[in-house]
CSV table of C-alpha atoms and ligand atoms in Angstrom, one decimal:
chain,number,residue,atom,x,y,z
A,1494,MET,CA,80.4,114.4,119.3
A,1495,PHE,CA,82.8,113.0,121.9
A,1496,LYS,CA,85.1,116.0,122.1
A,1497,GLY,CA,86.7,116.0,125.6
A,1498,LEU,CA,85.4,112.5,126.4
A,1499,VAL,CA,87.9,110.0,127.8
A,1500,GLY,CA,87.1,106.3,127.3
A,1501,LEU,CA,88.7,103.1,128.5
A,1502,VAL,CA,88.2,100.0,126.5
A,1503,THR,CA,89.2,96.5,127.8
A,1504,GLY,CA,89.9,94.0,125.0
A,1505,GLY,CA,90.5,97.1,122.9
A,1506,ALA,CA,93.3,95.6,120.9
A,1507,SER,CA,91.0,93.4,118.9
A,1508,GLY,CA,87.5,92.9,117.5
A,1509,LEU,CA,84.6,94.7,119.1
A,1510,GLY,CA,86.8,96.5,121.6
A,1511,LYS,CA,89.2,97.8,118.8
A,1512,ALA,CA,86.2,99.0,116.8
A,1513,THR,CA,84.9,100.8,119.9
A,1514,ALA,CA,88.3,102.5,120.5
A,1515,GLU,CA,88.4,103.5,116.8
A,1516,LEU,CA,84.9,105.1,117.0
A,1517,ILE,CA,85.8,107.1,120.2
A,1518,ILE,CA,88.8,108.5,118.4
A,1519,LYS,CA,86.9,109.2,115.2
A,1520,GLN,CA,84.3,111.1,117.2
A,1521,GLY,CA,86.9,113.3,118.8
A,1522,GLY,CA,87.4,111.5,122.1
A,1523,ARG,CA,90.5,110.1,123.8
A,1524,VAL,CA,90.9,106.4,124.7
A,1525,VAL,CA,93.0,104.1,126.8
A,1526,ILE,CA,93.2,100.6,125.3
A,1527,CYS,CA,93.5,97.9,128.0
A,1528,ASP,CA,94.5,94.5,126.8
A,1529,LEU,CA,96.8,91.6,127.6
A,1530,PRO,CA,100.6,92.4,127.3
A,1531,SER,CA,100.7,89.8,124.5
A,1532,ALA,CA,98.0,91.6,122.5
A,1533,PRO,CA,98.8,94.2,119.8
A,1534,GLY,CA,97.5,97.0,122.1
A,1535,ALA,CA,100.6,99.3,121.7
A,1536,ASN,CA,100.4,99.1,117.9
A,1537,THR,CA,96.7,99.7,118.0
A,1538,ALA,CA,97.1,102.8,120.1
A,1539,LYS,CA,100.0,104.0,118.0
A,1540,ALA,CA,97.9,103.7,114.9
A,1541,LEU,CA,95.1,105.7,116.5
A,1542,GLY,CA,97.5,108.6,117.3
A,1543,GLU,CA,98.2,110.8,120.2
A,1544,ASN,CA,94.7,110.6,121.6
A,1545,ALA,CA,95.1,106.9,122.3
A,1546,ALA,CA,97.2,105.1,124.9
A,1547,PHE,CA,97.8,101.5,125.7
A,1548,ALA,CA,97.7,100.0,129.2
A,1549,PRO,CA,98.7,96.3,129.4
A,1550,VAL,CA,96.4,94.6,131.8
A,1551,ASP,CA,94.8,91.3,132.8
A,1552,VAL,CA,91.2,92.4,133.7
A,1553,THR,CA,91.3,89.9,136.6
A,1554,SER,CA,94.1,91.9,138.3
A,1555,GLU,CA,93.3,94.7,140.7
A,1556,LYS,CA,96.9,96.0,140.4
A,1557,ASP,CA,96.8,96.1,136.6
A,1558,ILE,CA,93.5,97.9,136.4
A,1559,LYS,CA,94.7,100.4,139.1
A,1560,ASN,CA,97.8,101.0,137.0
A,1561,ALA,CA,95.7,101.5,133.9
A,1562,LEU,CA,93.6,104.1,135.7
A,1563,GLN,CA,96.8,105.9,136.8
A,1564,THR,CA,97.8,105.9,133.1
A,1565,THR,CA,94.4,107.3,132.2
A,1566,VAL,CA,94.8,110.2,134.7
A,1567,ASP,CA,98.4,110.8,133.8
A,1568,LYS,CA,97.6,111.0,130.1
A,1569,PHE,CA,94.1,112.4,129.9
A,1570,GLY,CA,93.2,113.6,133.4
A,1571,ARG,CA,89.8,111.9,133.8
A,1572,LEU,CA,87.6,109.0,132.8
A,1573,ASP,CA,84.0,109.3,131.4
A,1574,VAL,CA,83.2,106.0,129.8
A,1575,ALA,CA,84.5,102.5,130.4
A,1576,VAL,CA,83.6,99.7,127.9
A,1577,ASN,CA,84.3,96.1,129.0
A,1578,CYS,CA,85.0,94.0,125.9
A,1579,ALA,CA,87.7,91.7,127.2
A,1580,GLY,CA,86.6,88.1,127.0
A,1581,ILE,CA,87.4,84.5,126.1
A,1582,ALA,CA,85.3,81.7,124.8
A,1583,SER,CA,85.6,78.0,124.5
A,1584,ALA,CA,83.5,75.0,123.6
A,1585,ALA,CA,83.2,71.7,125.4
A,1586,ARG,CA,80.3,69.6,126.6
A,1587,THR,CA,79.4,69.2,130.2
A,1588,TYR,CA,80.4,65.5,129.9
A,1589,ASN,CA,82.1,63.9,126.9
A,1590,PHE,CA,80.7,60.4,127.0
A,1591,LYS,CA,82.8,59.3,124.1
A,1592,LYS,CA,86.0,60.1,126.0
A,1593,ASP,CA,84.4,59.4,129.4
A,1594,GLN,CA,85.6,62.9,130.4
A,1595,PRO,CA,83.8,65.6,132.5
A,1596,PHE,CA,84.1,69.3,131.5
A,1597,ASP,CA,87.5,70.6,132.6
A,1598,LEU,CA,86.9,72.5,135.8
A,1599,GLU,CA,89.9,74.8,135.3
A,1600,LEU,CA,88.4,75.8,131.9
A,1601,PHE,CA,85.1,76.6,133.5
A,1602,ARG,CA,86.8,78.6,136.3
A,1603,THR,CA,89.0,80.6,133.8
A,1604,THR,CA,86.1,81.4,131.6
A,1605,VAL,CA,84.1,82.8,134.5
A,1606,GLU,CA,87.1,84.4,136.0
A,1607,VAL,CA,87.9,86.5,132.9
A,1608,ASN,CA,84.4,87.2,131.5
A,1609,LEU,CA,82.5,87.7,134.8
A,1610,VAL,CA,85.0,88.4,137.6
A,1611,GLY,CA,87.3,90.4,135.3
A,1612,THR,CA,84.4,92.5,134.1
A,1613,PHE,CA,83.3,93.2,137.7
A,1614,ASN,CA,86.8,93.9,138.8
A,1615,VAL,CA,87.1,96.6,136.1
A,1616,ILE,CA,83.6,98.0,137.0
A,1617,ARG,CA,84.3,98.3,140.7
A,1618,LEU,CA,87.6,100.1,140.1
A,1619,VAL,CA,86.6,102.5,137.2
A,1620,ALA,CA,83.5,103.6,139.1
A,1621,GLY,CA,85.8,105.3,141.6
A,1622,LEU,CA,87.5,107.4,139.0
A,1623,ILE,CA,84.4,108.2,137.0
A,1624,GLY,CA,82.6,109.1,140.2
A,1625,LYS,CA,85.1,112.0,140.7
A,1626,ASN,CA,83.8,113.8,137.7
A,1627,ALA,CA,81.6,116.9,138.1
A,1628,PRO,CA,78.0,115.9,137.3
A,1629,ASN,CA,76.4,117.3,134.1
A,1630,ALA,CA,73.1,119.1,134.1
A,1631,ASP,CA,71.4,115.7,134.3
A,1632,GLY,CA,73.5,114.7,137.3
A,1633,GLN,CA,75.4,112.2,135.2
A,1634,ARG,CA,79.1,111.6,135.9
A,1635,GLY,CA,79.7,108.8,133.4
A,1636,VAL,CA,78.8,105.5,131.7
A,1637,ILE,CA,80.0,101.9,132.0
A,1638,ILE,CA,79.2,99.5,129.2
A,1639,ASN,CA,79.7,95.7,129.4
A,1640,THR,CA,79.7,92.9,126.9
A,1641,ALA,CA,77.7,89.8,127.4
A,1642,SER,CA,76.5,87.6,124.6
A,1643,ILE,CA,73.2,86.1,123.3
A,1644,ALA,CA,74.8,82.9,124.6
A,1645,ALA,CA,73.7,84.1,128.0
A,1646,PHE,CA,70.1,83.4,126.9
A,1647,ASP,CA,70.5,80.9,124.0
A,1648,GLY,CA,73.5,79.0,125.3
A,1649,GLN,CA,74.4,76.4,122.7
A,1650,ILE,CA,75.7,72.9,123.2
A,1651,GLY,CA,79.2,73.2,124.5
A,1652,GLN,CA,78.7,76.7,125.8
A,1653,ALA,CA,78.0,76.0,129.6
A,1654,ALA,CA,81.0,77.9,130.9
A,1655,TYR,CA,80.7,80.8,128.4
A,1656,ALA,CA,76.9,81.1,128.9
A,1657,ALA,CA,77.3,81.0,132.6
A,1658,SER,CA,79.9,83.8,132.5
A,1659,LYS,CA,77.8,85.9,130.2
A,1660,ALA,CA,74.6,85.3,132.1
A,1661,GLY,CA,76.5,86.6,135.2
A,1662,VAL,CA,77.3,89.8,133.4
A,1663,VAL,CA,73.6,90.2,132.4
A,1664,GLY,CA,72.5,89.3,135.9
A,1665,MET,CA,74.7,91.9,137.7
A,1666,THR,CA,73.9,94.8,135.3
A,1667,LEU,CA,70.8,96.1,137.0
A,1668,ALA,CA,72.2,95.6,140.5
A,1669,ILE,CA,75.4,97.6,139.6
A,1670,ALA,CA,73.3,100.3,137.9
A,1671,ARG,CA,71.3,100.7,141.1
A,1672,ASP,CA,74.5,100.7,143.2
A,1673,LEU,CA,76.0,103.5,141.1
A,1674,SER,CA,72.9,105.5,140.4
A,1675,LYS,CA,73.3,108.0,143.2
A,1676,GLN,CA,76.7,108.9,141.8
A,1677,GLY,CA,75.2,109.4,138.3
A,1678,ILE,CA,76.9,106.5,136.6
A,1679,ARG,CA,74.9,104.6,134.1
A,1680,VAL,CA,75.5,100.8,133.5
A,1681,VAL,CA,74.3,99.1,130.4
A,1682,THR,CA,75.3,95.7,128.9
A,1683,ILE,CA,75.3,94.7,125.2
A,1684,ALA,CA,74.6,91.1,124.3
A,1685,PRO,CA,76.0,90.7,120.8
A,1686,GLY,CA,75.0,87.9,118.4
A,1687,LEU,CA,77.5,86.8,115.7
A,1688,PHE,CA,80.2,89.3,114.8
A,1689,ARG,CA,83.1,88.8,112.4
A,1690,THR,CA,86.0,89.1,114.8
A,1691,PRO,CA,89.2,87.0,115.6
A,1692,MET,CA,87.1,85.2,118.3
A,1693,MET,CA,84.6,84.1,115.8
A,1694,GLU,CA,87.3,83.2,113.3
A,1695,LEU,CA,88.5,80.6,115.7
A,1696,LEU,CA,85.8,78.6,113.9
A,1697,PRO,CA,86.5,77.1,110.5
A,1698,GLU,CA,85.0,79.2,107.7
A,1699,PRO,CA,82.3,76.6,106.7
A,1700,ALA,CA,81.1,76.7,110.3
A,1701,ILE,CA,81.1,80.5,110.2
A,1702,LYS,CA,79.1,80.5,107.0
A,1703,GLN,CA,76.6,78.1,108.6
A,1704,LEU,CA,76.2,80.3,111.6
A,1705,GLU,CA,75.9,83.4,109.3
A,1706,ALA,CA,73.1,81.8,107.3
A,1707,SER,CA,71.1,81.3,110.6
A,1708,VAL,CA,70.8,85.1,111.1
A,1709,PRO,CA,67.2,86.2,110.1
A,1710,PHE,CA,68.1,89.7,109.1
A,1711,PRO,CA,70.5,91.0,108.0
A,1712,PRO,CA,71.6,87.4,107.0
A,1713,ARG,CA,75.3,88.0,107.8
A,1714,LEU,CA,77.7,88.4,110.6
A,1715,GLY,CA,77.8,91.8,112.3
A,1716,HIS,CA,80.6,94.2,111.6
A,1717,PRO,CA,82.5,95.3,114.8
A,1718,HIS,CA,81.7,98.9,113.8
A,1719,GLU,CA,78.0,98.1,114.3
A,1720,TYR,CA,78.7,97.1,117.9
A,1721,ALA,CA,80.6,100.3,118.3
A,1722,LEU,CA,77.6,102.3,117.0
A,1723,LEU,CA,75.5,100.8,119.8
A,1724,VAL,CA,78.1,101.9,122.3
A,1725,GLN,CA,77.8,105.4,120.8
A,1726,SER,CA,74.0,105.3,121.2
A,1727,ILE,CA,74.2,104.2,124.8
A,1728,ILE,CA,76.7,107.0,125.6
A,1729,GLN,CA,74.4,109.5,124.0
A,1730,ASN,CA,71.1,108.4,125.5
A,1731,PRO,CA,70.8,109.2,129.2
A,1732,MET,CA,67.7,107.1,129.6
A,1733,LEU,CA,69.5,103.9,128.9
A,1734,ASN,CA,70.4,102.3,132.2
A,1735,GLY,CA,70.4,99.0,134.0
A,1736,GLU,CA,69.5,97.0,130.9
A,1737,THR,CA,71.0,94.4,128.6
A,1738,ILE,CA,70.5,95.1,124.9
A,1739,ARG,CA,70.6,92.2,122.4
A,1740,LEU,CA,72.4,93.1,119.1
A,1741,ASP,CA,71.8,90.0,117.0
A,1742,GLY,CA,69.7,90.5,113.8
A,1743,SER,CA,66.9,88.7,115.6
A,1744,LEU,CA,68.9,85.5,115.8
A,1745,ARG,CA,67.9,83.0,118.4
A,1746,MET,CA,70.5,80.3,118.5
A,1747,GLN,CA,69.7,76.7,117.9
A,1748,PRO,CA,71.1,74.1,120.3
B,1274,NAD,N1,82.5,88.0,118.2
B,1274,NAD,C1,81.3,87.6,118.5
B,1274,NAD,O1,80.5,87.0,117.7
B,1274,NAD,C2,80.8,87.8,119.9
B,1274,NAD,C3,79.5,87.5,120.2
B,1274,NAD,C4,79.0,87.8,121.5
B,1274,NAD,C5,79.8,88.3,122.5
B,1274,NAD,N2,81.1,88.5,122.2
B,1274,NAD,C6,82.0,89.1,123.3
B,1274,NAD,O2,82.5,90.3,122.8
B,1274,NAD,C7,83.7,90.6,123.5
B,1274,NAD,C8,84.8,90.9,122.5
B,1274,NAD,O3,85.0,89.7,121.7
B,1274,NAD,P1,85.6,89.8,120.2
B,1274,NAD,O4,84.7,89.0,119.3
B,1274,NAD,O5,86.0,91.2,119.9
B,1274,NAD,O6,86.9,88.9,120.5
B,1274,NAD,P2,88.5,89.1,120.3
B,1274,NAD,O7,89.1,87.8,120.7
B,1274,NAD,O8,88.7,89.7,119.0
B,1274,NAD,O9,88.8,90.2,121.4
B,1274,NAD,C9,88.8,89.9,122.8
B,1274,NAD,C10,90.0,90.7,123.4
B,1274,NAD,O10,89.9,90.5,124.8
B,1274,NAD,C11,91.3,90.4,125.3
B,1274,NAD,N3,91.3,89.6,126.5
B,1274,NAD,C12,91.1,88.3,126.7
B,1274,NAD,N4,91.3,88.0,128.0
B,1274,NAD,C13,91.7,89.1,128.6
B,1274,NAD,C14,92.1,89.4,130.0
B,1274,NAD,N5,92.2,88.5,130.9
B,1274,NAD,N6,92.5,90.7,130.2
B,1274,NAD,C15,92.5,91.6,129.3
B,1274,NAD,N7,92.2,91.4,128.0
B,1274,NAD,C16,91.8,90.1,127.7
B,1274,NAD,C17,92.0,89.6,124.1
B,1274,NAD,O11,93.4,89.8,124.2
B,1274,NAD,C18,91.3,90.3,122.9
B,1274,NAD,O12,92.1,91.4,122.5
B,1274,NAD,C19,84.0,89.3,124.3
B,1274,NAD,O13,83.6,89.5,125.7
B,1274,NAD,C20,83.2,88.2,123.7
B,1274,NAD,O14,82.8,87.2,124.6
B,1274,NAD,C21,81.7,88.3,120.9
B,1275,LIG,C1,77.2,84.4,120.4
B,1275,LIG,C2,78.7,84.2,120.6
B,1275,LIG,O1,79.2,84.7,121.7
B,1275,LIG,C3,79.0,82.7,120.6
B,1275,LIG,C4,78.0,81.8,119.8
B,1275,LIG,C5,78.9,80.6,119.2
B,1275,LIG,C6,80.2,80.8,119.9
B,1275,LIG,C7,81.4,80.1,119.3
B,1275,LIG,C8,81.1,78.6,119.3
B,1275,LIG,C9,82.4,77.8,118.9
B,1275,LIG,C10,83.5,78.2,119.8
B,1275,LIG,C11,84.8,77.4,119.4
B,1275,LIG,C12,85.9,77.6,120.4
B,1275,LIG,O2,86.4,76.8,121.0
B,1275,LIG,C13,86.2,79.1,120.5
B,1275,LIG,C14,85.0,79.9,120.8
B,1275,LIG,C15,83.9,79.7,119.8
B,1275,LIG,C16,84.3,80.2,118.4
B,1275,LIG,C17,82.6,80.4,120.2
B,1275,LIG,C18,82.8,81.9,120.3
B,1275,LIG,C19,81.5,82.7,120.8
B,1275,LIG,C20,80.4,82.3,120.0
B,1275,LIG,C21,80.5,83.0,118.6
């Protein structure tokens, strides 16, 4: 299905990104895993074989992403699909009245910097390489897929920074799709609900079980592979563009 396709996945050493990289390889594609130097990206790529490579990056760094794109060209000669999975999350109320403390502004800045600015940094740089591809019969040169969160719409208590960062990803999706449309590059965002990943497992198991029970159907956490299946569908369907797709078992989060 993806024979000849070259993908780049940020946050590809863990969770949803790792599942996406695994699916691209399984479907006959090649993939560059971009993740922090401290992440197990090299081992993940090694386990996936010769069609996978690791590029250590901070998504907020122009230099790192340009180096990753050079690695992509050196190893695989092109780029067709970029998937932005890199992200961080935190929980703190806007004002903690018990401790008489406002939300830490550096935490807010860092959350937006990684999740929103980092995602845009990757988009604005991968677009240049994807745009060099010869167009297919439909005029398409490639696809960029971003990861928001249902927190962009249902932001829970303690999620102001995370919700703002993810709402920004949702908000820029259509504008970027329009910017890149003449070059035949589609841009789609996925807003996942609750998925069993290391990020989710930052919560204690009882809290995870409680969140899990809140999902109408199926009443469970999503499997990272199910996120990757939506990435596959987006790649395959040329009419998907400029939209954010919730992937959440019809969950609407309570405060
Ligand atoms: N797990 C969920 O329930 C859930 C729900 C909605 C949205 N999301 C989003 O999905 C994406 C993937 O999350 P996950 O659950 O797989 O989490 P995860 O923590 O397993 O993976 C996130 C990856 O991003 C990497 N990363 C973080 N900051 C980075 C940076 N500055 N530069 C490069 N890489 C960086 C981490 O090293 C990690 O490998 C995130 O954007 C997250 O906000 C997750
Ligand atoms: C929909 C998902 O993106 C978010 C919904 C609930 C969030 C979790 C809430 C608790 C946080 C605790 C923390 O400090 C680390 C991040 C969280 C686990 C956070 C992760 C994102 C989700 C799951």
